[in-house]
PDB file of C-alpha atoms and ligand atoms in Angstrom:
ATOM      1  CA  UNK P  12      -0.159   0.152  -0.169  1.00  0.00           C
ATOM      2  CA  UNK P  13       0.976   3.420  -0.752  1.00  0.00           C
ATOM      3  CA  UNK P  14       0.410   6.302   1.717  1.00  0.00           C
ATOM      4  CA  UNK P  15       1.105   9.787   1.127  1.00  0.00           C
ATOM      5  CA  UNK P  16      -0.086  13.212   2.146  1.00  0.00           C
ATOM      6  CA  UNK P  17      -1.127  17.027   0.454  1.00  0.00           C
ATOM      7  CA  UNK P  18       1.528  18.374   2.333  1.00  0.00           C
ATOM      8  CA  UNK P  19       3.984  16.325   1.483  1.00  0.00           C
ATOM      9  CA  UNK P  20       3.452  16.004  -2.197  1.00  0.00           C
ATOM     10  CA  UNK P  21       3.057  20.302  -1.670  1.00  0.00           C
ATOM     11  CA  UNK P  22       6.574  20.274  -0.931  1.00  0.00           C
ATOM     12  CA  UNK P  23       8.000  18.064  -3.724  1.00  0.00           C
ATOM     13  CA  UNK P  24       8.410  17.690  -7.417  1.00  0.00           C
ATOM     14  CA  UNK P  25       4.351  16.581  -7.590  1.00  0.00           C
ATOM     15  CA  UNK P  26       3.526  20.053  -7.409  1.00  0.00           C
ATOM     16  CA  UNK P  27       3.819  22.102 -10.775  1.00  0.00           C
ATOM     17  CA  UNK P  28       2.682  25.437 -11.273  1.00  0.00           C
ATOM     18  CA  UNK P  29       1.115  27.133 -14.472  1.00  0.00           C
ATOM     19  CA  UNK P  30      -0.215  30.614 -14.756  1.00  0.00           C
ATOM     20  CA  UNK P  31      -3.653  29.875 -14.071  1.00  0.00           C
ATOM     21  CA  UNK P  32      -3.409  26.961 -11.977  1.00  0.00           C
ATOM     22  CA  UNK P  33      -1.447  25.296  -9.780  1.00  0.00           C
ATOM     23  CA  UNK P  34      -1.421  20.922  -9.248  1.00  0.00           C
ATOM     24  CA  UNK P  35      -0.594  18.486  -6.879  1.00  0.00           C
ATOM     25  CA  UNK P  36       0.036  15.049  -8.534  1.00  0.00           C
ATOM     26  CA  UNK P  37      -0.554  12.651  -5.833  1.00  0.00           C
ATOM     27  CA  UNK P  38      -0.833   9.668  -7.513  1.00  0.00           C
ATOM     28  CA  UNK P  39       0.868   9.355 -11.047  1.00  0.00           C
ATOM     29  CA  UNK P  40       1.506   6.508 -13.844  1.00  0.00           C
ATOM     30  CA  UNK P  41       4.474   5.034 -12.263  1.00  0.00           C
ATOM     31  CA  UNK P  42       2.063   3.641  -8.869  1.00  0.00           C
ATOM     32  CA  UNK P  43       0.452   1.828 -12.219  1.00  0.00           C
ATOM     33  CA  UNK P  44      -3.128   2.332 -10.959  1.00  0.00           C
ATOM     34  CA  UNK P  45      -4.725   3.061 -13.987  1.00  0.00           C
ATOM     35  CA  UNK P  46      -5.064   6.588 -13.710  1.00  0.00           C
ATOM     36  CA  UNK P  47      -3.123   9.552 -11.927  1.00  0.00           C
ATOM     37  CA  UNK P  48      -4.914  11.769  -8.868  1.00  0.00           C
ATOM     38  CA  UNK P  49      -4.527  15.174  -8.462  1.00  0.00           C
ATOM     39  CA  UNK P  50      -5.363  18.231  -6.468  1.00  0.00           C
ATOM     40  CA  UNK P  51      -5.859  21.145  -8.949  1.00  0.00           C
ATOM     41  CA  UNK P  52      -6.014  24.967  -7.781  1.00  0.00           C
ATOM     42  CA  UNK P  53      -7.825  27.155 -10.564  1.00  0.00           C
ATOM     43  CA  UNK P  54      -7.269  30.915  -9.856  1.00  0.00           C
ATOM     44  CA  UNK P  55      -9.704  33.354  -9.602  1.00  0.00           C
ATOM     45  CA  UNK P  56     -10.836  35.357 -12.582  1.00  0.00           C
ATOM     46  CA  UNK P  57      -8.608  33.391 -14.849  1.00  0.00           C
ATOM     47  CA  UNK P  58     -10.090  31.261 -18.392  1.00  0.00           C
ATOM     48  CA  UNK P  59      -8.074  27.810 -19.418  1.00  0.00           C
ATOM     49  CA  UNK P  60      -8.005  26.854 -22.774  1.00  0.00           C
ATOM     50  CA  UNK P  61      -8.365  22.710 -22.506  1.00  0.00           C
ATOM     51  CA  UNK P  62      -8.498  20.046 -24.979  1.00  0.00           C
ATOM     52  CA  UNK P  63      -7.187  16.420 -23.389  1.00  0.00           C
ATOM     53  CA  UNK P  64      -7.412  14.853 -26.629  1.00  0.00           C
ATOM     54  CA  UNK P  65      -5.372  11.956 -25.525  1.00  0.00           C
ATOM     55  CA  UNK P  66      -6.925  11.634 -21.876  1.00  0.00           C
ATOM     56  CA  UNK P  67     -10.027  11.556 -19.986  1.00  0.00           C
ATOM     57  CA  UNK P  68     -10.231  13.101 -16.950  1.00  0.00           C
ATOM     58  CA  UNK P  69     -13.124  13.928 -14.565  1.00  0.00           C
ATOM     59  CA  UNK P  70     -13.163  16.726 -11.408  1.00  0.00           C
ATOM     60  CA  UNK P  71     -14.783  17.711  -8.813  1.00  0.00           C
ATOM     61  CA  UNK P  72     -15.120  20.903  -6.971  1.00  0.00           C
ATOM     62  CA  UNK P  73     -14.156  20.824  -3.203  1.00  0.00           C
ATOM     63  CA  UNK P  74     -14.047  24.260  -2.651  1.00  0.00           C
ATOM     64  CA  UNK P  75     -14.736  28.077  -4.686  1.00  0.00           C
ATOM     65  CA  UNK P  76     -16.575  28.982  -7.700  1.00  0.00           C
ATOM     66  CA  UNK P  77     -16.326  28.999 -11.490  1.00  0.00           C
ATOM     67  CA  UNK P  78     -17.694  27.560 -15.083  1.00  0.00           C
ATOM     68  CA  UNK P  79     -16.745  25.533 -17.612  1.00  0.00           C
ATOM     69  CA  UNK P  80     -18.000  26.118 -21.430  1.00  0.00           C
ATOM     70  CA  UNK P  81     -17.723  23.305 -23.899  1.00  0.00           C
ATOM     71  CA  UNK P  82     -16.685  24.689 -27.109  1.00  0.00           C
ATOM     72  CA  UNK P  83     -18.601  21.764 -29.354  1.00  0.00           C
ATOM     73  CA  UNK P  84     -21.898  23.643 -28.290  1.00  0.00           C
ATOM     74  CA  UNK P  85     -20.851  26.766 -26.271  1.00  0.00           C
ATOM     75  CA  UNK P  86     -22.658  25.190 -23.287  1.00  0.00           C
ATOM     76  CA  UNK P  87     -21.729  27.132 -20.206  1.00  0.00           C
ATOM     77  CA  UNK P  88     -21.835  25.233 -16.743  1.00  0.00           C
ATOM     78  CA  UNK P  89     -21.518  26.868 -13.460  1.00  0.00           C
ATOM     79  CA  UNK P  90     -19.611  24.766 -10.963  1.00  0.00           C
ATOM     80  CA  UNK P  91     -18.925  25.182  -7.567  1.00  0.00           C
ATOM     81  CA  UNK P  92     -18.768  22.682  -4.869  1.00  0.00           C
ATOM     82  CA  UNK P  93     -20.418  19.498  -4.791  1.00  0.00           C
ATOM     83  CA  UNK P  94     -19.793  19.492  -8.845  1.00  0.00           C
ATOM     84  CA  UNK P  95     -18.224  16.992 -11.106  1.00  0.00           C
ATOM     85  CA  UNK P  96     -17.716  17.416 -14.399  1.00  0.00           C
ATOM     86  CA  UNK P  97     -16.899  14.226 -16.770  1.00  0.00           C
ATOM     87  CA  UNK P  98     -14.740  15.007 -20.003  1.00  0.00           C
ATOM     88  CA  UNK P  99     -15.897  11.781 -21.308  1.00  0.00           C
ATOM     89  CA  UNK P 100     -16.191  12.750 -25.172  1.00  0.00           C
ATOM     90  CA  UNK P 101     -12.190  14.615 -25.129  1.00  0.00           C
ATOM     91  CA  UNK P 102     -14.379  17.847 -24.897  1.00  0.00           C
ATOM     92  CA  UNK P 103     -12.685  20.541 -25.726  1.00  0.00           C
ATOM     93  CA  UNK P 104     -13.447  23.694 -23.758  1.00  0.00           C
ATOM     94  CA  UNK P 105     -12.985  26.745 -21.534  1.00  0.00           C
ATOM     95  CA  UNK P 106     -12.269  26.590 -17.308  1.00  0.00           C
ATOM     96  CA  UNK P 107     -13.057  29.594 -15.932  1.00  0.00           C
ATOM     97  CA  UNK P 108     -12.093  30.364 -12.015  1.00  0.00           C
ATOM     98  CA  UNK P 109     -14.691  32.858 -10.718  1.00  0.00           C
ATOM     99  CA  UNK P 110     -14.611  35.236  -7.836  1.00  0.00           C
ATOM    100  CA  UNK P 111     -12.952  33.038  -5.649  1.00  0.00           C
ATOM    101  CA  UNK P 112     -10.261  30.333  -6.516  1.00  0.00           C
ATOM    102  CA  UNK P 113     -11.478  26.549  -7.032  1.00  0.00           C
ATOM    103  CA  UNK P 114     -10.045  23.147  -5.538  1.00  0.00           C
ATOM    104  CA  UNK P 115     -10.458  20.527  -7.677  1.00  0.00           C
ATOM    105  CA  UNK P 116     -10.074  17.077  -7.022  1.00  0.00           C
ATOM    106  CA  UNK P 117      -8.941  15.172 -10.617  1.00  0.00           C
ATOM    107  CA  UNK P 118      -8.312  11.920 -12.288  1.00  0.00           C
ATOM    108  CA  UNK P 119      -6.656  11.417 -15.266  1.00  0.00           C
ATOM    109  CA  UNK P 120      -7.028   8.337 -17.840  1.00  0.00           C
ATOM    110  CA  UNK P 121      -4.574   7.390 -18.657  1.00  0.00           C
ATOM    111  CA  UNK P 122      -2.093   8.475 -15.807  1.00  0.00           C
ATOM    112  CA  UNK P 123       0.128  11.325 -16.250  1.00  0.00           C
ATOM    113  CA  UNK P 124       3.088  11.206 -15.253  1.00  0.00           C
ATOM    114  CA  UNK P 125       3.722  14.230 -14.071  1.00  0.00           C
ATOM    115  CA  UNK P 126       5.731  16.637 -15.718  1.00  0.00           C
ATOM    116  CA  UNK P 127       3.221  17.841 -18.359  1.00  0.00           C
ATOM    117  CA  UNK P 128       2.127  21.304 -19.009  1.00  0.00           C
ATOM    118  CA  UNK P 129      -0.479  22.129 -21.494  1.00  0.00           C
ATOM    119  CA  UNK P 130       0.574  22.994 -25.154  1.00  0.00           C
ATOM    120  CA  UNK P 131      -0.586  26.215 -26.934  1.00  0.00           C
ATOM    121  CA  UNK P 132      -3.997  23.803 -28.018  1.00  0.00           C
ATOM    122  CA  UNK P 133      -4.432  22.904 -24.550  1.00  0.00           C
ATOM    123  CA  UNK P 134      -3.411  19.824 -24.467  1.00  0.00           C
ATOM    124  CA  UNK P 135      -1.053  16.929 -22.615  1.00  0.00           C
ATOM    125  CA  UNK P 136       1.214  14.713 -25.426  1.00  0.00           C
ATOM    126  CA  UNK P 137       0.881  10.663 -24.977  1.00  0.00           C
ATOM    127  CA  UNK P 138       3.224   9.739 -22.793  1.00  0.00           C
TER     128      UNK P 138
HETATM  129  C1  9YT K  26      -8.754  20.983 -14.326  1.00  0.00           C
HETATM  130  C2  9YT K  26      -7.772  20.920 -14.873  1.00  0.00           C
HETATM  131  O1  9YT K  26      -7.530  20.094 -15.910  1.00  0.00           O
HETATM  132  N1  9YT K  26      -6.859  21.532 -14.706  1.00  0.00           N
HETATM  133  C3  9YT K  26      -5.576  21.564 -15.514  1.00  0.00           C
HETATM  134  C4  9YT K  26      -4.772  20.991 -14.605  1.00  0.00           C
HETATM  135  C5  9YT K  26      -4.749  19.467 -14.016  1.00  0.00           C
HETATM  136  N2  9YT K  26      -5.903  19.034 -13.452  1.00  0.00           N
HETATM  137  C6  9YT K  26      -3.327  19.029 -13.644  1.00  0.00           C
HETATM  138  O2  9YT K  26      -2.228  18.937 -14.975  1.00  0.00           O
HETATM  139  O3  9YT K  26      -3.511  18.608 -12.931  1.00  0.00           O
END
């Protein structure tokens, strides 16, 4: 069994900081679980274009507020504590932080290896 705390992961290379978000990747590909698990903070008043063409992701909001807009149909969905969004169609989207930072729990399949940051199209490469 493996046990890790958010605090110890935050103080390691598992914490990846980007302009609009930061993410603590607590469980990664090399753990051989078939998925990765991250605690991600989306900064308030930001907009990020994301399109995970090579990954499926589910995201659960624990605190804060924001919204997600799917670009295929321009629908906008409010995100608040208790909301889970599931990108089952590799959905191209805009993720917006609202008036407060959003704390999210994210699961990726296939798992991230840990070093990924979005490219200019909001994509992570296949590992
Ligand atoms: C919700 C989302 O995808 N945010 C971007 C960061 C991502 N969760 C990651 O790389 O950990």
